[in-house]
Coordinates of C-alpha atoms in Angstrom, one line a residue:
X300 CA -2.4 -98.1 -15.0
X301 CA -2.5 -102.5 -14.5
X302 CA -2.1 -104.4 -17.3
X303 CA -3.0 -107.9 -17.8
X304 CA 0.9 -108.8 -17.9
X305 CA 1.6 -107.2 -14.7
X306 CA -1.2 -109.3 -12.5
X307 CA 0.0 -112.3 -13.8
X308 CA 3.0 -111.3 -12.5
X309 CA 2.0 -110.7 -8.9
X310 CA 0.5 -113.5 -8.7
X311 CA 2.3 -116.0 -6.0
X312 CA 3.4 -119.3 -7.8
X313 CA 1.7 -122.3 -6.9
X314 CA 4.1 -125.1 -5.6
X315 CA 4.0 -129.0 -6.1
X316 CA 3.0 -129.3 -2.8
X317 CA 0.3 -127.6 -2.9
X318 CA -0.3 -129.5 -6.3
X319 CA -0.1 -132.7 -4.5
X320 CA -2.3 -131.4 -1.7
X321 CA -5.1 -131.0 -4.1
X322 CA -4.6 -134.8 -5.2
X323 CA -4.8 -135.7 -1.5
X324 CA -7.7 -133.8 -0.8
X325 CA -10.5 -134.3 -3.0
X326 CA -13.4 -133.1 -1.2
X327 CA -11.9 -129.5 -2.0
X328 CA -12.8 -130.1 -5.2
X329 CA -16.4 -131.2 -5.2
X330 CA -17.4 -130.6 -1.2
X331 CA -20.6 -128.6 -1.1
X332 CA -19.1 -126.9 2.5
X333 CA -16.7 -125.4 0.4
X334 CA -16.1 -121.8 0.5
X335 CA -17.1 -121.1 -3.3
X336 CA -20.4 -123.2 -2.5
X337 CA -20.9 -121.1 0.2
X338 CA -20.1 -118.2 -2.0
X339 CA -23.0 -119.2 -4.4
X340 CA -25.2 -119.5 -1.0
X341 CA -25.1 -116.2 0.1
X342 CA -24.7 -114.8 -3.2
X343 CA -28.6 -117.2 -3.2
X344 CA -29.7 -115.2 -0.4
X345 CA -29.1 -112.1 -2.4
X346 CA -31.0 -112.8 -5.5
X347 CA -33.6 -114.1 -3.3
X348 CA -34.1 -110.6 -2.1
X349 CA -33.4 -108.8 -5.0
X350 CA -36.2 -111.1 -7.1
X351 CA -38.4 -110.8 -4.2
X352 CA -38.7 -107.4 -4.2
X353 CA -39.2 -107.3 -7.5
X354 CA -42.0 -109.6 -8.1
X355 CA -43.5 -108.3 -4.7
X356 CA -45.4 -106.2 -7.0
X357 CA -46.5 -108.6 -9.8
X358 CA -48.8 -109.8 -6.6
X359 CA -49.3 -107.0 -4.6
X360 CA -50.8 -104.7 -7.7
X361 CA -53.7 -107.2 -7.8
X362 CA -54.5 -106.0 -4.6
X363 CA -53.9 -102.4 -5.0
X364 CA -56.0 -101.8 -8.3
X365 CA -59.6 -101.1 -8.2
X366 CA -60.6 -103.3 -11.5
X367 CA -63.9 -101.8 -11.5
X368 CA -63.2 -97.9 -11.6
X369 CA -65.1 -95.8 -13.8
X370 CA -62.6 -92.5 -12.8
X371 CA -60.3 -91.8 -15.5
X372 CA -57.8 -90.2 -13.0
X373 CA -54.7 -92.3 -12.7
X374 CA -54.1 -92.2 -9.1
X375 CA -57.7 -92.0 -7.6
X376 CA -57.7 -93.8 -4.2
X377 CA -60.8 -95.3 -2.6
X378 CA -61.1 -97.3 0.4
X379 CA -64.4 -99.0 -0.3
X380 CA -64.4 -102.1 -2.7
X381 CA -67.0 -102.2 -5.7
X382 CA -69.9 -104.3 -5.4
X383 CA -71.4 -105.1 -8.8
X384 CA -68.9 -108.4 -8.9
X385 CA -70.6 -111.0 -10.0
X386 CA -68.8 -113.6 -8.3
X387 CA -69.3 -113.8 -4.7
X388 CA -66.1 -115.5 -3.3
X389 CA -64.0 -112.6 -5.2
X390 CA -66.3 -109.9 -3.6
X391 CA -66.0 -111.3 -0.4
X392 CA -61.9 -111.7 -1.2
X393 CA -62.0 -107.7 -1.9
X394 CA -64.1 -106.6 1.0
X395 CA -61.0 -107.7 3.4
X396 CA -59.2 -105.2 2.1
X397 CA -61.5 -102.8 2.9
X398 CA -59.8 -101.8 6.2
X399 CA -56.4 -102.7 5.0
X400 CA -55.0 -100.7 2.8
X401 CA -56.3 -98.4 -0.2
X402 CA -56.4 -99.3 -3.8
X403 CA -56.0 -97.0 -7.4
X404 CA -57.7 -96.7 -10.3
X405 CA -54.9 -97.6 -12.5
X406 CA -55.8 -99.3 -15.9
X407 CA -54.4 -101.8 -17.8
X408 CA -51.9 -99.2 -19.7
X409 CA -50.4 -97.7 -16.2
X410 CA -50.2 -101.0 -15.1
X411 CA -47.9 -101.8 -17.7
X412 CA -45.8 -98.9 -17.3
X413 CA -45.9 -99.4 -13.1
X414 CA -44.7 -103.3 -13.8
X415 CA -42.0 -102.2 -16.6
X416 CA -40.3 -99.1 -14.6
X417 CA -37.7 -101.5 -12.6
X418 CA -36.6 -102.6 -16.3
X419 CA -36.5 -98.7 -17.4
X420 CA -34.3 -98.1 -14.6
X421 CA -31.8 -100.7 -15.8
X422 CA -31.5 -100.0 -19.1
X423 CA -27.9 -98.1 -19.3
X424 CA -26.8 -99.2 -16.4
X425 CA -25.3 -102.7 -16.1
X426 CA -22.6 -101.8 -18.6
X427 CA -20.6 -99.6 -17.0
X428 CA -21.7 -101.4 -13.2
X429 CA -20.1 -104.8 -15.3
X430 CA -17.2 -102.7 -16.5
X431 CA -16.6 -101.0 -12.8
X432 CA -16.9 -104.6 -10.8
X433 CA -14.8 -105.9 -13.1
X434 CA -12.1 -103.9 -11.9
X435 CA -12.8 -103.0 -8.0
X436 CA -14.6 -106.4 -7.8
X437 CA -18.1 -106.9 -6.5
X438 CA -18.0 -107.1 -2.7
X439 CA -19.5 -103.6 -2.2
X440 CA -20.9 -102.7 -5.3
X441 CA -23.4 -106.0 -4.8
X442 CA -23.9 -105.0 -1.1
X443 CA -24.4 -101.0 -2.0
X444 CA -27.0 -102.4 -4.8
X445 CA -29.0 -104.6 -1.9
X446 CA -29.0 -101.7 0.5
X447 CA -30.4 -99.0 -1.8
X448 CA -32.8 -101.6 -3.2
X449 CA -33.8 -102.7 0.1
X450 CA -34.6 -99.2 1.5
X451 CA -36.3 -97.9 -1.9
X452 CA -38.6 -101.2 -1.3
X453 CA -39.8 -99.7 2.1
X454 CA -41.1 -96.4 1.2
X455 CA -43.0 -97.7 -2.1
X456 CA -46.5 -97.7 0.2
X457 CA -45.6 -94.2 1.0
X458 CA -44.9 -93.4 -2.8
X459 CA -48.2 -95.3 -4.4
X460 CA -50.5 -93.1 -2.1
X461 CA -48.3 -89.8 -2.8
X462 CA -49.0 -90.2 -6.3
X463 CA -48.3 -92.7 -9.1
X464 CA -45.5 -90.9 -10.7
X465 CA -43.8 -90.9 -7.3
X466 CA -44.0 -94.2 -7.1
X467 CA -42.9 -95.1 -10.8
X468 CA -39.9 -92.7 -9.8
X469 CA -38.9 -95.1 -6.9
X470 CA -39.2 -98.2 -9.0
X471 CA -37.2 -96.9 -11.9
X472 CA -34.1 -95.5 -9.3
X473 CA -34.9 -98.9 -7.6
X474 CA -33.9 -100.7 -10.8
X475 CA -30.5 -99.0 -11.1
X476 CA -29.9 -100.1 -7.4
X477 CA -30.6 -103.8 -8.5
X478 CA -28.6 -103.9 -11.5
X479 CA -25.8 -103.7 -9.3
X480 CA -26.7 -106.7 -7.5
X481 CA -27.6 -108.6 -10.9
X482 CA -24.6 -108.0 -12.9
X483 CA -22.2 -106.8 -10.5
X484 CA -22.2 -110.8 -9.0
X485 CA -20.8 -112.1 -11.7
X486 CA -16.7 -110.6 -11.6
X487 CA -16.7 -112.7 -8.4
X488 CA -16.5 -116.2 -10.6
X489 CA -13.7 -114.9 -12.6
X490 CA -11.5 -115.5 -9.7
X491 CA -13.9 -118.2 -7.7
X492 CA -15.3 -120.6 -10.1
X493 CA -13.4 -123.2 -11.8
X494 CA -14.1 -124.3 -15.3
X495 CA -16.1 -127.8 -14.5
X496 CA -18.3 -126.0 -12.1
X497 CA -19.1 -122.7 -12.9
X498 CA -22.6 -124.2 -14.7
X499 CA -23.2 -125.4 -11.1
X500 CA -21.7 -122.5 -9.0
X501 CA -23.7 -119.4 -11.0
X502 CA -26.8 -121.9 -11.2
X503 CA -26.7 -122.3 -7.1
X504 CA -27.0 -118.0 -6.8
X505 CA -29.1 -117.8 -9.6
X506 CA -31.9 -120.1 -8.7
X507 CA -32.0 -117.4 -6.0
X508 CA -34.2 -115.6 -8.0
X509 CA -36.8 -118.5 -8.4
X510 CA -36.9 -118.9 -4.7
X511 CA -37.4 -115.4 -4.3
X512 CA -40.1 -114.9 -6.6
X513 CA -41.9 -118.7 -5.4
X514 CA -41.8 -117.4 -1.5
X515 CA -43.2 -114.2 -2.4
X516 CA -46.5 -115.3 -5.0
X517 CA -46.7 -118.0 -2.0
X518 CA -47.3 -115.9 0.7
X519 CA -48.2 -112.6 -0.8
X520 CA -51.6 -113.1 -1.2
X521 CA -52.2 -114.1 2.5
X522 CA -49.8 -111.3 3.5
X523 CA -52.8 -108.8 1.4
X524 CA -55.8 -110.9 2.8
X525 CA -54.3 -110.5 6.5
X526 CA -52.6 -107.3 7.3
X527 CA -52.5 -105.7 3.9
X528 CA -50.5 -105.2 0.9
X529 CA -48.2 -102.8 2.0
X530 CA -46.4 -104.8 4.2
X531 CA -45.4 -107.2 1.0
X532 CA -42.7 -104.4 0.7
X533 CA -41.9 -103.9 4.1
X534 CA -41.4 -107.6 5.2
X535 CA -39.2 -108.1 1.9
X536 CA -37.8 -104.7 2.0
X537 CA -36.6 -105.6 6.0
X538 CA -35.1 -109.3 4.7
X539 CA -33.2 -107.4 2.1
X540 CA -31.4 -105.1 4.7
X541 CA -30.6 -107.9 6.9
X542 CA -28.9 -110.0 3.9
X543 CA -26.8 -107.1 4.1
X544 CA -25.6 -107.8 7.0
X545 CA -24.3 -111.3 6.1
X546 CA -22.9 -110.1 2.6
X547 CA -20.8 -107.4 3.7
X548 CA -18.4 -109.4 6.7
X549 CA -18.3 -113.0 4.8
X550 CA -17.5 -112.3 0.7
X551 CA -14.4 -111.4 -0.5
X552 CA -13.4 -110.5 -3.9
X553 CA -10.0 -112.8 -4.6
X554 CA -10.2 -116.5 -2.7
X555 CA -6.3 -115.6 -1.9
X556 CA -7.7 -112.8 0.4
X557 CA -10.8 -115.3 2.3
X558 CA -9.6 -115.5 5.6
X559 CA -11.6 -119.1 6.2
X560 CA -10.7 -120.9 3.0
X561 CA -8.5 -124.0 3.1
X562 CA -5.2 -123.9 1.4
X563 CA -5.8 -127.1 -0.5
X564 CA -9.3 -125.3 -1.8
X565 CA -7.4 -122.3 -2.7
X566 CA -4.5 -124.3 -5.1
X567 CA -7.3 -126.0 -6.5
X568 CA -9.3 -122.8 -7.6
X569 CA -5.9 -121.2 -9.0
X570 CA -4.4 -124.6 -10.7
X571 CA -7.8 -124.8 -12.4
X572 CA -7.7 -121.4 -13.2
X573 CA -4.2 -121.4 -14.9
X574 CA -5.0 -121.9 -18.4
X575 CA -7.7 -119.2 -18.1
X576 CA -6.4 -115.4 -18.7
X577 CA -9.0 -114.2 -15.7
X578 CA -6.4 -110.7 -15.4
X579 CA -8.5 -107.6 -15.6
X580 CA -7.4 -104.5 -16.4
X581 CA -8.9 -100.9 -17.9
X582 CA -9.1 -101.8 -21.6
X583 CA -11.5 -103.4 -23.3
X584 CA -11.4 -104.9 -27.2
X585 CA -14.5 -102.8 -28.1
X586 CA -13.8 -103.3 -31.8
X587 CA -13.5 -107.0 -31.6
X588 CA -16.7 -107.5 -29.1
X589 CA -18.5 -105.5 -31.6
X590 CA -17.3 -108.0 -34.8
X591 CA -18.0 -111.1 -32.5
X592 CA -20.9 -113.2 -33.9
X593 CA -20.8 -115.9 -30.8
X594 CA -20.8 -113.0 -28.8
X595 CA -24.0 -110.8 -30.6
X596 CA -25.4 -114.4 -31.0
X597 CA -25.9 -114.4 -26.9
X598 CA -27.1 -111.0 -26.9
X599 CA -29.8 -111.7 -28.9
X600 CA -30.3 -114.6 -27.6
X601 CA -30.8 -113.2 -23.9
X602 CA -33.1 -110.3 -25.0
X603 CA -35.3 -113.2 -26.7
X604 CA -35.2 -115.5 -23.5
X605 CA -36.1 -112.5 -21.0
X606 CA -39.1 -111.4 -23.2
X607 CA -40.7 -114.4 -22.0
X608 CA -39.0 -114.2 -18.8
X609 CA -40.6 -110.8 -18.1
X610 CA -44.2 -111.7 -19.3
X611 CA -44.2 -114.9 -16.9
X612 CA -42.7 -112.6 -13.9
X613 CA -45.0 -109.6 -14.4
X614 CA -48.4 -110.9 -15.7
X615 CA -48.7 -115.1 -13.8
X616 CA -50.6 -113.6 -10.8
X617 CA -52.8 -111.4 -13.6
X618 CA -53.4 -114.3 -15.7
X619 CA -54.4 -116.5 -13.2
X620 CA -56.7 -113.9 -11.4
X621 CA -58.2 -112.6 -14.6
X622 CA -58.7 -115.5 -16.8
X623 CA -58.9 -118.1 -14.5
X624 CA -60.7 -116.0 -11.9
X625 CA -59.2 -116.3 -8.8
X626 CA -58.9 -114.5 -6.0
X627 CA -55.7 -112.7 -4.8
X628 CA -54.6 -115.3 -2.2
X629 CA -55.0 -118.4 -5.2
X630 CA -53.5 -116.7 -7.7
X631 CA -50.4 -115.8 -5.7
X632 CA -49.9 -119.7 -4.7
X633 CA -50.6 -120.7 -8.2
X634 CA -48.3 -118.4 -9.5
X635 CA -45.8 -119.7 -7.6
X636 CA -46.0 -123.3 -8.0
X637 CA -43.9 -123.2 -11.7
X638 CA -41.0 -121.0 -10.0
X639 CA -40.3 -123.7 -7.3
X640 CA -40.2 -126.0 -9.5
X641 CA -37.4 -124.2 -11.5
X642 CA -35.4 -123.2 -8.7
X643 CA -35.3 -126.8 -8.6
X644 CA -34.6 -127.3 -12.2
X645 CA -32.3 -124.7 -12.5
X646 CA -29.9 -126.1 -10.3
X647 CA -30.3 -129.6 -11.2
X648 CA -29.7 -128.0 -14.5
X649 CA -26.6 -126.7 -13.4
X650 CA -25.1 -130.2 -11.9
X651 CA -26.4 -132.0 -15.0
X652 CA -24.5 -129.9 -17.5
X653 CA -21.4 -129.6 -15.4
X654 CA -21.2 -133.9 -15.1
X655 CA -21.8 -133.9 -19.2
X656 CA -18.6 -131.5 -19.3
X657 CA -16.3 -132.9 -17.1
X658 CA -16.9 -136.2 -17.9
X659 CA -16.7 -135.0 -21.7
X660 CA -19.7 -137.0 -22.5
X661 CA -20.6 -134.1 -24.7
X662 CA -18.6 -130.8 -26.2
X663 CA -19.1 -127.8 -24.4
X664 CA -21.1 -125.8 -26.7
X665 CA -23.3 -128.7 -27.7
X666 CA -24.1 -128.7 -23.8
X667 CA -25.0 -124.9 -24.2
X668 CA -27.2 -125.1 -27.2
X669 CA -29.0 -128.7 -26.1
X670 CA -30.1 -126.9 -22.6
X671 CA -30.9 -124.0 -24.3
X672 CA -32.5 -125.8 -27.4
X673 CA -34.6 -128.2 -25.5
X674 CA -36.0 -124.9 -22.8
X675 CA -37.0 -122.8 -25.4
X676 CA -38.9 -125.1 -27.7
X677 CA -40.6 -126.9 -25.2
X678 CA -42.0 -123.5 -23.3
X679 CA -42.5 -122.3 -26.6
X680 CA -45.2 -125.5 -27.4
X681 CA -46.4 -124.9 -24.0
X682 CA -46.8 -121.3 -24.4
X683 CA -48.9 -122.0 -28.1
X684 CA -51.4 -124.4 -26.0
X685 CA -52.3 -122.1 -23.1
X686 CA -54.9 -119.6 -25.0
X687 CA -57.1 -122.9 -25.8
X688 CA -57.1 -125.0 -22.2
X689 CA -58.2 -121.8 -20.5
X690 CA -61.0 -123.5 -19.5
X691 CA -59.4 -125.9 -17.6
X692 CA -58.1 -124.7 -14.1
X693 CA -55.9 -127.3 -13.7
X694 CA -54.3 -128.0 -16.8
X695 CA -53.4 -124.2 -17.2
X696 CA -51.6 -124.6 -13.4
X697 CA -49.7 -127.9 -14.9
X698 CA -48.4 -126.5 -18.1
X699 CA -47.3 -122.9 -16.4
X700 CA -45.2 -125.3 -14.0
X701 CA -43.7 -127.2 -16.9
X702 CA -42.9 -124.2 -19.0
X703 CA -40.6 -122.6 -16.4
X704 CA -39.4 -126.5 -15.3
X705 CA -38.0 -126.7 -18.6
X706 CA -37.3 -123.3 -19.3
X707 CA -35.1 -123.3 -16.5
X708 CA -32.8 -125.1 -18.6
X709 CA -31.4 -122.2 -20.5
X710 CA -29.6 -120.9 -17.3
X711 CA -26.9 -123.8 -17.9
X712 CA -27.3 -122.9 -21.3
X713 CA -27.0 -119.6 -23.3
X714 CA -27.3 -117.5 -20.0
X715 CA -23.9 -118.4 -18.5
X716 CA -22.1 -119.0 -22.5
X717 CA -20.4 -115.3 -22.0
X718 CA -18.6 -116.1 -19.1
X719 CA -16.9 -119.3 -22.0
X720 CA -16.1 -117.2 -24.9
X721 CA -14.6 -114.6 -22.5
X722 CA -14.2 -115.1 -18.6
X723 CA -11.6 -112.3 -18.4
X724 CA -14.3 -109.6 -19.3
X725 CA -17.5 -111.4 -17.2
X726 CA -18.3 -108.9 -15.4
X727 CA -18.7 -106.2 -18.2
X728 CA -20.4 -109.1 -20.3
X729 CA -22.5 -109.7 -17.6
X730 CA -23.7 -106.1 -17.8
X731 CA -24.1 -106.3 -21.8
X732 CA -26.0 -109.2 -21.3
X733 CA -28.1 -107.5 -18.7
X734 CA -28.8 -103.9 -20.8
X735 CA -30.0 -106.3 -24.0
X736 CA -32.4 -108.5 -20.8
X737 CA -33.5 -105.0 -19.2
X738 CA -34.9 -103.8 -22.5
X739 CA -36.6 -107.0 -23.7
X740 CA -38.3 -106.7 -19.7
X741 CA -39.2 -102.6 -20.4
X742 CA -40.8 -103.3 -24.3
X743 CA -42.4 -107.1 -22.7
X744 CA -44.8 -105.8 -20.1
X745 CA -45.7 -102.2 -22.0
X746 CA -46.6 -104.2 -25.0
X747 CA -48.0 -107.1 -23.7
X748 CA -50.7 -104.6 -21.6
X749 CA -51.6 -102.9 -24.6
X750 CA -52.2 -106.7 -26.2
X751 CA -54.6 -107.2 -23.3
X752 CA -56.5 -103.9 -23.3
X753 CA -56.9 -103.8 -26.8
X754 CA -58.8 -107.2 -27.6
X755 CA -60.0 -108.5 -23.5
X756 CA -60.8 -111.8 -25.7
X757 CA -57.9 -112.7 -27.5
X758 CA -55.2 -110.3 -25.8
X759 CA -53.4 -113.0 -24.3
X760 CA -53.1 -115.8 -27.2
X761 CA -51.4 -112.5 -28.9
X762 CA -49.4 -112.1 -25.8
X763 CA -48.0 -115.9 -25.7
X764 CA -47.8 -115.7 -29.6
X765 CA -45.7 -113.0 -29.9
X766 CA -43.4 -114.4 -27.2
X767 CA -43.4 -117.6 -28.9
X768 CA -41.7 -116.0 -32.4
X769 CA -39.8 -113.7 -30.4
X770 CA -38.3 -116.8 -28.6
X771 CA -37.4 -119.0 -31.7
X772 CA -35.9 -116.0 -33.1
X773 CA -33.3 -115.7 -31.2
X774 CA -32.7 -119.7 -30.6
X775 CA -32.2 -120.2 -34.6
X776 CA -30.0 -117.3 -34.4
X777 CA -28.1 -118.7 -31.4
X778 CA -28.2 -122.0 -33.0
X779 CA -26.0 -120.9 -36.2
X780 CA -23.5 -118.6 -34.5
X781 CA -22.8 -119.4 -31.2
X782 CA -20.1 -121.1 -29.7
X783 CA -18.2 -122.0 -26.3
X784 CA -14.6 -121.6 -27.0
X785 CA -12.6 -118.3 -25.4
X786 CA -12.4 -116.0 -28.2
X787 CA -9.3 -114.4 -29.8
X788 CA -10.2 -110.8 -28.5
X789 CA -10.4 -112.7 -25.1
X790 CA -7.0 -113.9 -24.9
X791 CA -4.9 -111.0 -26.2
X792 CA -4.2 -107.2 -25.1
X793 CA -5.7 -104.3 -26.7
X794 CA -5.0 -100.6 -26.5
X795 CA -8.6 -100.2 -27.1
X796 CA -10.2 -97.8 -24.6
X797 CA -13.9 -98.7 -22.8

């Protein structure tokens, strides 16, 4: 059984000349066609598919529920659309589907439980995914995790018209599959990411998930006005298996092992990575973790941020199409106007907070509680406003955009702090991290449908202002305890077993 002491040891030496070829050679520092940009590239394309097929549904369940269903059974299909709408350009927006594709009489309270099953799914199994990639690496647990999800995505149509427990079925085994995407991604910046730009590097594959989730509100309501929801899972499911493809030949666990990396970009990654204890090995200081205020102060942290996370990704599309009335195809490119703009954010979040540390313009964990500070209190005003502009189409559409712009900040702030207090347990962090995020994005949309269907008038202020204290919560909480310095319990070997 490895110990940390013994892959130390195995580790080749760097030389001075390969010290002084990293002076030379700058540009394998900083270059963007560097192999650990690259990295964060593909590791992009992943998270695009995995968000994708996630929020596919978010859009496509607009489509698929008949809103005006009297039947109380919870899987009743019918191909004809109701007429007793009283607005004609939504009428006319359901009759196309009329020779589409069928929708379901699911109400408000199934629809909560359809949108949370992917976060039921999840709920006990990033742990042990972030404790096994932490040890095998993440290579083909990431690629297994995009294949299964990929191929799940492709038979939901089949599974909705089956029966909706069939299909809530799929989506919870489907959220297993992506966890190992999700968390699993992260052991691979242990050994890839130098200090100075790991804000920038896990930003890069993270905003991923924006682009993901902007393409797909985009285009998804066309894709249900013109051949039909169904194939919102088919084209994303198909995208999904071809990332595959690239992931598998191209990623490699250890940067010593790439077969296309410069030697001056290797000594770089490893001389940066000397003062960090990044050895892995099959013990883990479970007493200590659980004693760790910084560390519980990210946990709770995360579990506040995802609740309004998981409102914005589950219920934009139903907001806009319910309270703002508009039709499938609108809502979907409204919906997706605030997540390009914080895949845009998120990475020039990354760069901003990486140029503030290495130039030591500010301390790193004043860096990590200013991003994270300044995203949550402004979406949190934002989120306080919404219930009273309702009435205004276009002021709604401009503060959505600016809640996730600024919102976005938080992924260069508390979302990538576990990887400072302990980078040599990331990846079952990661997976910690993503249990506490998995059960904020179960309870979010199950509560946050009963909010609607209880009161239709008020539902959603109660929806934003439960989010809203939920949110500062665990920002005062992270405010007091955390920190950005590698813990003790980080640094020092345990006989502790996982």
């Amino acid at each position: 059984m490895s110990t940390g002491t013994d892959v130390k040891n195995t580790e080749p030496n760097i030389s001075m000349d390969e010290n002084r070829s990293v002076t030379q050679e700058p540009s394998s520092k900083k270059g963007l066609c560097s192999v650990r940009h690259w990295l964060a590239i593909i590791l992009q394309l992943c998270n695009f598919s995995n968000s994708a097929q996630q929020m596919g549904l978010s859009i496509a369940i607009t489509a698929m529920v008949n809103n005006t269903a009297t039947s109380s059974q919870p899987n009743a299909s019918t191909e004809r659309p109701p007429t007793d709408y009283s607005q004609d350009y939504w009428n006319e927006t359901l009759e196309e589907f009329k020779p589409l594709a069928p929708t379901y009489d699911w109400n408000p309270e199934i629809q909560g439980i359809i949108l949370s099953a992917l976060s039921y799914g999840s709920l006990l199994a990033p742990i042990p995914i972030g404790y096994v990639s932490g040890i095998f690496g993440a290579k083909y647990i990431v690629g297994a995790g995009l294949v299964i999800s990929s191929v799940l995505t492709l038979f939901l149509p089949l599974a909705a018209d089956v029966g909706v427990a069939l299909f809530v079925a799929l989506r919870v085994i489907q959220g297993t599959a992506q966890v190992l995407v999700s968390t699993g991604q992260y052991s691979i910046w242990v050994k890839w990411a130098p200090p100075m730009e790991r804000s920038q590097l896990t930003a890069i594959a993270a905003s991923g998930s924006l682009l993901g989730t902007f393409i797909v509100l985009l285009s998804g309501g066309f894709i249900c006005e013109v051949i039909g929801w169904p194939y919102i899972f088919y084209i994303f499911g198909g995208i999904g298996c071809a990332c595959c493809l690239l992931w598998l030949p191209i990623v490699y666990n250890d940067p010593r092992k790439h077969p296309f990396i410069s030697s001056s970009e290797k000594s770089y990654i490893m001389n940066s990575l000397t003062q960090q204890d990044s050895s892995l090995d099959w013990f883990l200081p479970i007493k200590a973790m659980v004693k760790s205020l910084p560390l519980w102060a990210i946990v709770v942290s995360y579990f506040c941020v995802y609740w309004q996370y998981s409102t914005v990704m589950a219920y934009t599309p139903t907001y806009f199409n319910s309270v703002l009335e508009a039709n499938v195809r609108d809502s979907g490119i409204l919906s997706a106007l605030p997540f390009c703009v914080a895949c845009v954010c998120v990475i020039v979040g990354g760069l901003l907070a990486d140029f503030l540390s290495s130039r030591k313009i500010l301390r790193l964990v004043t860096i990590r509680k200013l991003f994270t500070a300044i995203g949550v209190l402004a979406s949190s005003v934002i989120f306080l406003i919404l219930p009273w502009v309702k009435d205004s189409f276009s002021t709604t559409v401009v503060l959505f955009t600016l809640s996730s712009a600024v919102n976005s900040l938080s992924d260069s702030g508390v979302l990538v702090n576990f990887l400072d207090v302990a980078p040599r347990y990331g990846g079952f962090l990661r997976g910690l991290m993503q249990t506490f995020a998995y059960i904020s994005g179960a309870i979010s949309p199950t509560v946050n449908g009963l909010l609607i269907s209880q009161d239709s008038e008020w539902g959603w202020r109660n929806v934003f202002i439960v989010g809203v204290v939920i949110n500062i919560s665990g920002l005062i909480f992270y405010l007091i305890f955390g920190q950005a310095e590698v813990q003790h319990w980080a640094e020092e070997q345990t006989s502790t077993h996982f």
